[in-house]
PDB file of C-alpha atoms and ligand atoms in Angstrom:
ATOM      1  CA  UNK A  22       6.969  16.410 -13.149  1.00 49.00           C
ATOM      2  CA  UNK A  23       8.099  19.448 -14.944  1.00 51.00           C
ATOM      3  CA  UNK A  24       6.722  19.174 -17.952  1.00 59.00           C
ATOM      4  CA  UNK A  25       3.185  19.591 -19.694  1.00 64.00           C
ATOM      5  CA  UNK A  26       0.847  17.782 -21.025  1.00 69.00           C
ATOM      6  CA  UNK A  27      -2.693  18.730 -21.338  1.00 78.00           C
ATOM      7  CA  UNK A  28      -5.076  16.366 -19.317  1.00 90.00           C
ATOM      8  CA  UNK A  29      -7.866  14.568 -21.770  1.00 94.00           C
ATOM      9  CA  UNK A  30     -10.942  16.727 -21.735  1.00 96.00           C
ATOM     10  CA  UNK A  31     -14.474  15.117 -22.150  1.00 95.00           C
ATOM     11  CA  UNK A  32     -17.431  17.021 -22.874  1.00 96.00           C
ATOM     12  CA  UNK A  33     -20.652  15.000 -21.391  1.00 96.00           C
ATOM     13  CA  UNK A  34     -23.838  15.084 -22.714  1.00 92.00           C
ATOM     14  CA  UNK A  35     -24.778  15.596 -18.989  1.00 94.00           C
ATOM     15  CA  UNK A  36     -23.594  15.328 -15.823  1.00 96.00           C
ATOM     16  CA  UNK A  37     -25.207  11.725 -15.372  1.00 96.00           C
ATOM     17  CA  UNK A  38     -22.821  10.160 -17.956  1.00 97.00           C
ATOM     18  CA  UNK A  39     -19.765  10.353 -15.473  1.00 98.00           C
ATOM     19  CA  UNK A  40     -21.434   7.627 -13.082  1.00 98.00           C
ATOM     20  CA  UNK A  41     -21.120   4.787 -15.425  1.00 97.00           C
ATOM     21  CA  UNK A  42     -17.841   6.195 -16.487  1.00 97.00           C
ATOM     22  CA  UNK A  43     -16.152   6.152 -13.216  1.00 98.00           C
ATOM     23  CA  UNK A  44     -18.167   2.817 -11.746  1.00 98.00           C
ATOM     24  CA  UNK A  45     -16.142   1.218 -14.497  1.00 97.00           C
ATOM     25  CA  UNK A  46     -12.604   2.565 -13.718  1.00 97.00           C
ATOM     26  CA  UNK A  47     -13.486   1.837 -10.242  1.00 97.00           C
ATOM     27  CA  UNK A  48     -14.862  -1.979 -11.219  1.00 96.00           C
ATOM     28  CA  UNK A  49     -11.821  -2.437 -13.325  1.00 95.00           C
ATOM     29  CA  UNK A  50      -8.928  -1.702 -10.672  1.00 95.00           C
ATOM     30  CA  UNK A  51     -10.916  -3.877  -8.102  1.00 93.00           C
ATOM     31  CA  UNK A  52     -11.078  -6.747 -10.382  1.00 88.00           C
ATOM     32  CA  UNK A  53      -7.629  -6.597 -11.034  1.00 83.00           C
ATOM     33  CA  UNK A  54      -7.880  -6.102 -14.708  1.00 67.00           C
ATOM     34  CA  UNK A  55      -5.744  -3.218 -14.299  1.00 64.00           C
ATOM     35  CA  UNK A  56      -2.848  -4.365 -12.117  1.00 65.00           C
ATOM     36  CA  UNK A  57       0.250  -7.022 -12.155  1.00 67.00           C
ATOM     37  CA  UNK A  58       0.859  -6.584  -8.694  1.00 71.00           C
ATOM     38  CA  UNK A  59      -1.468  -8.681  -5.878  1.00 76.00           C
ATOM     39  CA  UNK A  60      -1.467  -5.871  -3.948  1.00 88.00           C
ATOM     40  CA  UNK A  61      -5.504  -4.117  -3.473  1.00 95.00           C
ATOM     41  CA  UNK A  62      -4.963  -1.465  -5.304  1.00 97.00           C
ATOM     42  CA  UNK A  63      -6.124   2.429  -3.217  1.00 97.00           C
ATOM     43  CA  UNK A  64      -8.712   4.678  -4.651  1.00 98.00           C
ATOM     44  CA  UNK A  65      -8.960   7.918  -3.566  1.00 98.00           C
ATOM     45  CA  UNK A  66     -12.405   9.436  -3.473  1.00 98.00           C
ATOM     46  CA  UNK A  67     -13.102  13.399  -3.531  1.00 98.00           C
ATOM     47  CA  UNK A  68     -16.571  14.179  -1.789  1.00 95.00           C
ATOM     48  CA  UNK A  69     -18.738  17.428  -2.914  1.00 95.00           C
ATOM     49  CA  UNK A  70     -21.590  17.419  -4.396  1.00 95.00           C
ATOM     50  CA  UNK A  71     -20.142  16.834  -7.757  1.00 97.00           C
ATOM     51  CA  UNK A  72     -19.665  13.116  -6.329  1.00 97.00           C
ATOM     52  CA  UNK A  73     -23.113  12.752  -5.117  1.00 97.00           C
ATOM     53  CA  UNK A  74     -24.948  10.409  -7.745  1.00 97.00           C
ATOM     54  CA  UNK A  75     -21.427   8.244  -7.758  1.00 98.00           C
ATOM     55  CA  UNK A  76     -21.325   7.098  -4.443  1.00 97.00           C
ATOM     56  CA  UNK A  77     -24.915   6.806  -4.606  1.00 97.00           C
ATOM     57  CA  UNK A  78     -24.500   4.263  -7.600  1.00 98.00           C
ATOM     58  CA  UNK A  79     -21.232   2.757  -6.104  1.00 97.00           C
ATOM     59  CA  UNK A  80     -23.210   1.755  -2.909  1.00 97.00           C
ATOM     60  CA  UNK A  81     -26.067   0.030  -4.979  1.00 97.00           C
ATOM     61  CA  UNK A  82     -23.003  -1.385  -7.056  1.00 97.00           C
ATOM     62  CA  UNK A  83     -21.190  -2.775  -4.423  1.00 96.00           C
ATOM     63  CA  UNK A  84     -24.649  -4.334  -2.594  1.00 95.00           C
ATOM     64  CA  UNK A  85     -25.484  -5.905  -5.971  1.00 96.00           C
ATOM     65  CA  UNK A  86     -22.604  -7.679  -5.616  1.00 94.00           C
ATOM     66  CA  UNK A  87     -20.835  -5.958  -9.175  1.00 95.00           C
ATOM     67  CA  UNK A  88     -17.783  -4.269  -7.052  1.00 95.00           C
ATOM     68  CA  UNK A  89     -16.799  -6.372  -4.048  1.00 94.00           C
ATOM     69  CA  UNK A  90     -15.242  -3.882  -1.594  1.00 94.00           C
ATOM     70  CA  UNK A  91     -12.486  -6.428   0.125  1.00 94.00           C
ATOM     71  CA  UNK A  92     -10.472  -6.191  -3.278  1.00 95.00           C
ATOM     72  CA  UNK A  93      -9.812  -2.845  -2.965  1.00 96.00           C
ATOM     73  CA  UNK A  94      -8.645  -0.066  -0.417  1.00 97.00           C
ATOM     74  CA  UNK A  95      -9.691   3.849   0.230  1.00 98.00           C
ATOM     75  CA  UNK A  96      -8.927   6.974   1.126  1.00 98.00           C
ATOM     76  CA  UNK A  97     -10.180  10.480   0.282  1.00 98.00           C
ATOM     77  CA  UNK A  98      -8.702  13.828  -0.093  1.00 98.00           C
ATOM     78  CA  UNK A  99      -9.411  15.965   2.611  1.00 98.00           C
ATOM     79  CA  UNK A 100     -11.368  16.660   6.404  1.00 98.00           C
ATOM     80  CA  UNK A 101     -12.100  19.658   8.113  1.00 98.00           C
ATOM     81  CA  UNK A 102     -10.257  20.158  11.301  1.00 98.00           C
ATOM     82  CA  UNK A 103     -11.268  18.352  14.012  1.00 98.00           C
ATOM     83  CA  UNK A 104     -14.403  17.060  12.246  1.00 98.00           C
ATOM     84  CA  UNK A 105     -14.114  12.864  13.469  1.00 96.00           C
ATOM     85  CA  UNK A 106     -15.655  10.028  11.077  1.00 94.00           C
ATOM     86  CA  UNK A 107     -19.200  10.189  12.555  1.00 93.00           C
ATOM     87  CA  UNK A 108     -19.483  14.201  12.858  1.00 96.00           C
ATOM     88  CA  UNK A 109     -21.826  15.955  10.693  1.00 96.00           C
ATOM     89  CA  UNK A 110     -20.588  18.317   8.305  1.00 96.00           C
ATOM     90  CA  UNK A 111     -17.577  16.089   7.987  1.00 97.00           C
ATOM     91  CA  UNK A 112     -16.022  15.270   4.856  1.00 97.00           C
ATOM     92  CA  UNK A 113     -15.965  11.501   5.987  1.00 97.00           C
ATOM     93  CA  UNK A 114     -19.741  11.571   7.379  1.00 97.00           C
ATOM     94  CA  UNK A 115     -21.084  12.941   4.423  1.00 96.00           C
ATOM     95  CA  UNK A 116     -19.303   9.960   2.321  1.00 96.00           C
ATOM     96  CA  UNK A 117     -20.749   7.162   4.495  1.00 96.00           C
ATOM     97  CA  UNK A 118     -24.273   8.445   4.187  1.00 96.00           C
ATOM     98  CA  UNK A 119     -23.742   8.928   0.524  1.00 96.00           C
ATOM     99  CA  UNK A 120     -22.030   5.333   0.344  1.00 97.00           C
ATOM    100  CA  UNK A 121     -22.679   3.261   4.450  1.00 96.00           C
ATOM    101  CA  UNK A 122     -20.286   0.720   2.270  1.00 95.00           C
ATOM    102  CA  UNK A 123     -17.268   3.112   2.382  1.00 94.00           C
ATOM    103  CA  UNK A 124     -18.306   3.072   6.871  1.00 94.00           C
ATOM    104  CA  UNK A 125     -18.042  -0.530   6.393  1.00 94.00           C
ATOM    105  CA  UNK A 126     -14.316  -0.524   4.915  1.00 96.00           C
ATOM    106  CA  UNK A 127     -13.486   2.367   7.489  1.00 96.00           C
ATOM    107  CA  UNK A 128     -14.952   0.128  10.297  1.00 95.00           C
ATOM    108  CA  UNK A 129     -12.868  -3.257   8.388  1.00 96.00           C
ATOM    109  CA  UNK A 130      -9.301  -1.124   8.364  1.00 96.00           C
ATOM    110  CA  UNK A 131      -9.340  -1.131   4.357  1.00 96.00           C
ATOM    111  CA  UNK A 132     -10.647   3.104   4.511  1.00 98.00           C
ATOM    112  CA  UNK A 133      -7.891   5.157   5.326  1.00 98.00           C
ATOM    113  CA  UNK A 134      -8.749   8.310   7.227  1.00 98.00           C
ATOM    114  CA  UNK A 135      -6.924  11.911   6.582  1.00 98.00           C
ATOM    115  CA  UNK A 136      -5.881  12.682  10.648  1.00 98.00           C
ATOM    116  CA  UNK A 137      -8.692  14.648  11.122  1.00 98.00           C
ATOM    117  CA  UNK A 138      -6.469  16.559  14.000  1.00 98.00           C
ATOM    118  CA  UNK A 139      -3.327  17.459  11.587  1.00 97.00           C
ATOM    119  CA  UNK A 140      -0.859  16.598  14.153  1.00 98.00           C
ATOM    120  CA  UNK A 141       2.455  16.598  11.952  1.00 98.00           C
ATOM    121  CA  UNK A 142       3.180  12.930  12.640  1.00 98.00           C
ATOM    122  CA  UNK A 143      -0.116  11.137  12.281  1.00 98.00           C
ATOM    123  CA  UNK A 144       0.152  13.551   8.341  1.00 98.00           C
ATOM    124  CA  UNK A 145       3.732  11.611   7.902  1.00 98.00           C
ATOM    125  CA  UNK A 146       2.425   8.371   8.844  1.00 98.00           C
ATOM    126  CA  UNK A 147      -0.628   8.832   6.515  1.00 98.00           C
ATOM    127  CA  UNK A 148       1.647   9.387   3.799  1.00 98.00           C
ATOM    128  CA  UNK A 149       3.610   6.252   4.875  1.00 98.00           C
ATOM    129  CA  UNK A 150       0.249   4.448   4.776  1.00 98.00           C
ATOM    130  CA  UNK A 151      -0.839   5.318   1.412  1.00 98.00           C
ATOM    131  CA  UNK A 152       3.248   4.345   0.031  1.00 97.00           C
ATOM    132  CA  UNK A 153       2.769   0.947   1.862  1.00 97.00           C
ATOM    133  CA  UNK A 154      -0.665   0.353  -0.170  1.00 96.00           C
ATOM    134  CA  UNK A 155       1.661   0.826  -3.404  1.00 96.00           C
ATOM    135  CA  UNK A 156       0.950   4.664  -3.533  1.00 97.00           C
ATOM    136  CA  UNK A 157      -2.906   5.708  -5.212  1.00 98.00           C
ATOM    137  CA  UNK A 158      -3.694   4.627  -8.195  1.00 97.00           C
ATOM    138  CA  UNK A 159      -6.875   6.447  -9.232  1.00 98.00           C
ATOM    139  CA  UNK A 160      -7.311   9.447  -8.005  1.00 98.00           C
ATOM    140  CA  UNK A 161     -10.997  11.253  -8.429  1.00 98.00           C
ATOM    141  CA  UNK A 162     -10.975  15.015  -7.675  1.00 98.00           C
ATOM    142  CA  UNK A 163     -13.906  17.571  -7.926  1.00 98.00           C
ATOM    143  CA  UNK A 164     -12.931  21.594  -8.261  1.00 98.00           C
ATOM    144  CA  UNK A 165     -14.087  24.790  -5.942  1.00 98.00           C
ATOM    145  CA  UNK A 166     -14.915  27.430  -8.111  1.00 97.00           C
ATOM    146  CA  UNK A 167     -11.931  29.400  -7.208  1.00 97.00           C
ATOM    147  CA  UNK A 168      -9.842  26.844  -8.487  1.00 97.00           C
ATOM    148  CA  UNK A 169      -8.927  24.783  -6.307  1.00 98.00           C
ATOM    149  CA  UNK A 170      -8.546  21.371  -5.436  1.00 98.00           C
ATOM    150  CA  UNK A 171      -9.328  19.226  -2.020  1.00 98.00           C
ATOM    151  CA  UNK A 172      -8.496  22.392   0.297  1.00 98.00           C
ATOM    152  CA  UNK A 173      -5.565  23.833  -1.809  1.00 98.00           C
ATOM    153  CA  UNK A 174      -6.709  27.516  -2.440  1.00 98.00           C
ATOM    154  CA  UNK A 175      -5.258  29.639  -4.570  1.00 98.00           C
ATOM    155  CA  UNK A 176      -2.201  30.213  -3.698  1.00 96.00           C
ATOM    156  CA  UNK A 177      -1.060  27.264  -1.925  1.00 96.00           C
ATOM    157  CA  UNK A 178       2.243  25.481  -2.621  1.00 96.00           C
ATOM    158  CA  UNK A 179       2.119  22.790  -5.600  1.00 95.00           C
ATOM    159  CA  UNK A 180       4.945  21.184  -3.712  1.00 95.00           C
ATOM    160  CA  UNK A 181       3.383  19.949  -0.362  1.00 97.00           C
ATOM    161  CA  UNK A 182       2.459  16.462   1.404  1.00 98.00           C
ATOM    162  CA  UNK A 183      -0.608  16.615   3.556  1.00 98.00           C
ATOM    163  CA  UNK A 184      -0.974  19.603   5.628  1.00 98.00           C
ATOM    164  CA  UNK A 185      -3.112  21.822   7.090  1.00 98.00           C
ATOM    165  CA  UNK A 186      -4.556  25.136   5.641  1.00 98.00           C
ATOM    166  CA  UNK A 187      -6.913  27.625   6.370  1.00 98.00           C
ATOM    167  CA  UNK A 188     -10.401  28.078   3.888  1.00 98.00           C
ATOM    168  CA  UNK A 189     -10.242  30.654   1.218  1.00 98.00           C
ATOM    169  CA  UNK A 190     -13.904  33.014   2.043  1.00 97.00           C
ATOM    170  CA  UNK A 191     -15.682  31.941  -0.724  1.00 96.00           C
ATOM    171  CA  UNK A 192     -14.964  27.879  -0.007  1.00 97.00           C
ATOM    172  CA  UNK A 193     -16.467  28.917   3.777  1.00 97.00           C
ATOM    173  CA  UNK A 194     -19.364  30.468   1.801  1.00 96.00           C
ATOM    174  CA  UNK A 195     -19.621  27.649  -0.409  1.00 95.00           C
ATOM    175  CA  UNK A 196     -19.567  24.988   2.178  1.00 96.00           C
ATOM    176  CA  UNK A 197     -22.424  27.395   4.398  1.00 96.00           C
ATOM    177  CA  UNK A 198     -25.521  24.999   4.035  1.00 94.00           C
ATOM    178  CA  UNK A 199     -23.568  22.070   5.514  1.00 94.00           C
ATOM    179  CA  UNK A 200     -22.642  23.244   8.776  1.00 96.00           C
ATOM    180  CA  UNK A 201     -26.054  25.444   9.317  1.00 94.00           C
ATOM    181  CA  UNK A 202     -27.193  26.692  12.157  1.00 94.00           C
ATOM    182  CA  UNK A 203     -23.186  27.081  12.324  1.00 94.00           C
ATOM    183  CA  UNK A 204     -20.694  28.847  10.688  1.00 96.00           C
ATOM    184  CA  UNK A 205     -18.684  26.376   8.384  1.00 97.00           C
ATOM    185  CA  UNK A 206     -14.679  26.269   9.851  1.00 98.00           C
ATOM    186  CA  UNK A 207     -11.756  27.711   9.183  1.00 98.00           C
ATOM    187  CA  UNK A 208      -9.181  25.115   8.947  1.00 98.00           C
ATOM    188  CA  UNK A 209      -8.993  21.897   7.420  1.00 98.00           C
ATOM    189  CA  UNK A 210      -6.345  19.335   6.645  1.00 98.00           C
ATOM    190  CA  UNK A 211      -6.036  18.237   2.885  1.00 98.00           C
ATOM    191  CA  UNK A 212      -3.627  16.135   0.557  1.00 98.00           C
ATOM    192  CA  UNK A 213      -1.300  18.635  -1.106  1.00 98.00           C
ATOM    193  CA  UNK A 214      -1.090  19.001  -5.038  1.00 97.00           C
ATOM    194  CA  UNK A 215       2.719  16.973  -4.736  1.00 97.00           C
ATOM    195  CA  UNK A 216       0.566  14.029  -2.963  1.00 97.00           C
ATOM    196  CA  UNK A 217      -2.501  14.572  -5.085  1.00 98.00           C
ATOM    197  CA  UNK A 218       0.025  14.349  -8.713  1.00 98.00           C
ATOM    198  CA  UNK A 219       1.684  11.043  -7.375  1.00 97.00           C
ATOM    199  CA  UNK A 220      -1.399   9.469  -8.285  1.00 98.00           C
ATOM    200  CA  UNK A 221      -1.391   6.807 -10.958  1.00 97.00           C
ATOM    201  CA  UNK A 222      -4.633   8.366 -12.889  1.00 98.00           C
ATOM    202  CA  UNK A 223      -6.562  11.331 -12.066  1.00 98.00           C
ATOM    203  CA  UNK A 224      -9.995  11.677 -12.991  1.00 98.00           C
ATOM    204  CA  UNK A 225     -11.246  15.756 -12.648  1.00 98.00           C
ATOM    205  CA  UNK A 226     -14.956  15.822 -12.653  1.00 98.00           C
ATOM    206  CA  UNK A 227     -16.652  19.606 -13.256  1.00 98.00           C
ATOM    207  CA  UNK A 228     -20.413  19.724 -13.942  1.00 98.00           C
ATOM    208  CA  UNK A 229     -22.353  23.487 -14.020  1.00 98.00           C
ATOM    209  CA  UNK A 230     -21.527  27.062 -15.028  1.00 97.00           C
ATOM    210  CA  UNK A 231     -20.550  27.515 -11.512  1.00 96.00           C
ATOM    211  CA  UNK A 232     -17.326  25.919 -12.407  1.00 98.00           C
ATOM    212  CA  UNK A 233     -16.511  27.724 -16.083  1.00 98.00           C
ATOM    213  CA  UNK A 234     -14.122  30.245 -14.657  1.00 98.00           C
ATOM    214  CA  UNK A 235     -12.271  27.388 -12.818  1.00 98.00           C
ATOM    215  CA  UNK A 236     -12.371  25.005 -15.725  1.00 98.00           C
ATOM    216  CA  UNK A 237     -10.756  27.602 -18.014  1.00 97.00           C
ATOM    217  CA  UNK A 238      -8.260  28.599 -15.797  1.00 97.00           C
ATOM    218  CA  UNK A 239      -7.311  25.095 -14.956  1.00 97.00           C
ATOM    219  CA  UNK A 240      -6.770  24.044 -18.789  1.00 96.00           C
ATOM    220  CA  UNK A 241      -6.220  27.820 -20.469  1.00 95.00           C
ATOM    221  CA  UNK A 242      -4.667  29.410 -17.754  1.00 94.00           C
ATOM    222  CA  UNK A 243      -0.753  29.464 -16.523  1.00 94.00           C
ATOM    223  CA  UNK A 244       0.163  26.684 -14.569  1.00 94.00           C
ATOM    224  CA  UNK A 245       0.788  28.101 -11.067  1.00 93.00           C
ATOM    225  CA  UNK A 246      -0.816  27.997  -7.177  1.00 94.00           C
ATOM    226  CA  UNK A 247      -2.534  30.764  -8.101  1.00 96.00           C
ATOM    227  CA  UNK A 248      -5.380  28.206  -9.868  1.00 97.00           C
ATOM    228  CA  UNK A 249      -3.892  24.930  -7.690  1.00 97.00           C
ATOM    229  CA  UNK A 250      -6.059  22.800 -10.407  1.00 98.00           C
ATOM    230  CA  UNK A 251      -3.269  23.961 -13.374  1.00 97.00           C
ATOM    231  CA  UNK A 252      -1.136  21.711 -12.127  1.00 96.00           C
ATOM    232  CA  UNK A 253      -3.218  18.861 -13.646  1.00 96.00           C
ATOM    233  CA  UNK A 254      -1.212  19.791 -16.321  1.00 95.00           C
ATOM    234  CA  UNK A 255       2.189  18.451 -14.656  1.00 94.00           C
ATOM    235  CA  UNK A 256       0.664  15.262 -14.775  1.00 96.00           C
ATOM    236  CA  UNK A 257       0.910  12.439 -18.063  1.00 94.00           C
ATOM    237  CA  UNK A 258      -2.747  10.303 -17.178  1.00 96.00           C
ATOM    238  CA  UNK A 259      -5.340  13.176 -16.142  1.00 97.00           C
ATOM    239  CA  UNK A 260      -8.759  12.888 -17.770  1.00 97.00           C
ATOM    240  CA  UNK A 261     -11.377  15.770 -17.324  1.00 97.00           C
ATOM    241  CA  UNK A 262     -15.092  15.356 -17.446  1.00 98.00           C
ATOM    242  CA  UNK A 263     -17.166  18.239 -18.043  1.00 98.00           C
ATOM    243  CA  UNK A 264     -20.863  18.673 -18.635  1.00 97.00           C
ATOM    244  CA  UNK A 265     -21.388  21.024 -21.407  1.00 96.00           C
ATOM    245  CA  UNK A 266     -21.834  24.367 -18.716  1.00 97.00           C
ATOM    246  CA  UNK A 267     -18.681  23.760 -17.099  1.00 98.00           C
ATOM    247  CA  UNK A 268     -17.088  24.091 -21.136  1.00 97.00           C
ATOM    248  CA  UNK A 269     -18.154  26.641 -21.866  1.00 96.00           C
ATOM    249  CA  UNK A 270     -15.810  29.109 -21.682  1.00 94.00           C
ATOM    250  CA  UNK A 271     -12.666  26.934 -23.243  1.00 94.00           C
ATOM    251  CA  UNK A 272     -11.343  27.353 -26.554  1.00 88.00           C
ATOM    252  CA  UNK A 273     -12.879  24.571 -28.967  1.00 80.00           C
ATOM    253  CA  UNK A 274      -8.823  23.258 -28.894  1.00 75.00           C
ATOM    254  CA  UNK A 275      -8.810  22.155 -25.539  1.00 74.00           C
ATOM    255  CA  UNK A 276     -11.465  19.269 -25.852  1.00 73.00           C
ATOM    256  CA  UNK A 277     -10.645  15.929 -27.010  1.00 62.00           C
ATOM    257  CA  UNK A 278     -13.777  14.859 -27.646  1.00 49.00           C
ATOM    258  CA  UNK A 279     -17.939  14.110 -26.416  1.00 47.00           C
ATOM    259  CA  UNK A 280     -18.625  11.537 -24.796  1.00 49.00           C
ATOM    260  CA  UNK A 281     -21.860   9.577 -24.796  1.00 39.00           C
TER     261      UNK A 281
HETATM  262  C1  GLP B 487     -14.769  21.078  -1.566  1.00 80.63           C
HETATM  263  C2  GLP B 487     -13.712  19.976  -1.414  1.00 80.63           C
HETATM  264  C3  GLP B 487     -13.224  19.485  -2.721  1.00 80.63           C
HETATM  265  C4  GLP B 487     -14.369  19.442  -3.694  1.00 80.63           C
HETATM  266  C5  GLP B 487     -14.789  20.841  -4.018  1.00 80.63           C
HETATM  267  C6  GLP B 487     -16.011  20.949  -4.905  1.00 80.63           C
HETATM  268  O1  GLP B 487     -14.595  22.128  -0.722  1.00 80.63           O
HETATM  269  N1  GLP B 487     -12.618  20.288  -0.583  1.00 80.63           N
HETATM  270  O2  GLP B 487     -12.581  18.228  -2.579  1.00 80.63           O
HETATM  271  O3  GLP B 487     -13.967  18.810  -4.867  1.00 80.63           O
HETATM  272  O4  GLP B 487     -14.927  21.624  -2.859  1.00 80.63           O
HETATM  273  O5  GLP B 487     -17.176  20.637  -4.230  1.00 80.63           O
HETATM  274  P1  GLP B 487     -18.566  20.380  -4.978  1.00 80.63           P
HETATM  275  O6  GLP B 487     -18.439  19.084  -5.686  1.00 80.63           O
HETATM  276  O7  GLP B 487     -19.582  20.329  -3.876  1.00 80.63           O
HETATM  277  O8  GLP B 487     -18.762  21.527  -5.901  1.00 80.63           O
END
């Protein structure tokens, strides 16, 4: 992956118009349409608030009987330390309330778990996990305003598995109201950019002026740990959805197109 090509960027008339978007990648690999292969294909979900109204829709999807969960497996990006399934705060937790159907594939073995402990050997066999599913083939991230992506801060390696890494400051301030009356931790364990950019497809979703700075320097800037989310542009099937805020600060040239 040494080359470059810029990821697709969609402008969206709002935030709102990724839901139906991504319900229908999501309703296409679980349907099959997508593969040759009778293996279930493995979605990897970010969690954030930038994923809220999704899993909100994917649950009522999945109840009305539109996705059917058993024809397709799950995973997601990242935990902090120590934070188990059912622990508030969690990165896990806050995806079953957002989505009980994801607690129902956990509690079915067809969710796999990042090792919430980091223990080098349950990280390997994670990896070996997700290679036996037929690697990921759609990948959904979300960005932290400094740039980066799961829990790779700026200046993390773009050439790491799983591991665990210690919060930038502003991703502990950022990540404040969950964890209130405590103070939000200091570790976590996350995919690394060289597991995140195995991925079949990426989807980047960015919505608010929160995340200009981030969006720029992921598409404008040089591609480099120092803005993990530039290495995107390593990869050949990355699509970015923005809301208008979130584009505002890129060059006309680096948008594709709106989308409606
Ligand atoms: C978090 C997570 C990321 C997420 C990002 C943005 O800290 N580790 O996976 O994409 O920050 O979060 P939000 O969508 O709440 O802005």
């Amino acid at each position: 992956m040494d080359h470059q090509a810029p990821p697709q960027v969609r402008v969206l008339d709002a935030a709102d118009a990724a839901v139906p978007f991504l319900l229908q990648e999501v309703r296409a690999l679980a349907s099959g349409q997508e593969s040759e292969s009778n293996q279930r294909p493995l979605i990897s979900f970010a969690t954030g608030g930038t994923f809220t109204a999704f899993f909100r829709a994917l649950d009522a999807e999945i109840k009305q009987g539109r996705i059917t969960p058993t024809e397709f497996l799950g995973t997601h990006l990242d935990e902090y330390m120590g934070f188990e399934p059912e622990r508030p705060g969690g990165m896990l937790h806050e995806l079953s309330l957002r989505c009980p159907a994801m607690r129902d594939m956990l509690a079915r073995g067809s969710f796999l778990p990042v090792p919430c402990h980091g223990a080098e050997g349950s990280l390997r066999a994670h990896e070996e996990r997700i290679e036996r599913a037929g690697g990921i083939k759609l990948q959904l991230l979300g960005i932290g305003r400094n740039g980066h992506i799961a829990f790779n801060e700026p200046g993390a390696s773009l050439d790491e598995g799983f591991h665990v890494t210690t919060l930038a400051e502003s991703t502990r301030v950022d990540a404040k109201a969950r964890f209130v009356p405590d103070q939000p931790p200091r570790r976590a364990v996350t995919a690394g950019m060289k597991s995140i950019l195995t991925a079949e497809r990426i989807i980047l979703c960015a919505f608010g002026a929160d995340k200009a700075a981030a969006v720029t320097s992921m598409l404008q800037g040089e591609v480099n740990g120092t803005c993990p989310a530039s290495a995107l542009r390593m990869h050949k099937n990355a699509l970015v959805l923005l809301d208008s805020a979130a584009a505002s600060n890129l060059d006309a040239g680096a948008i594709a197109g709106a989308m409606h």
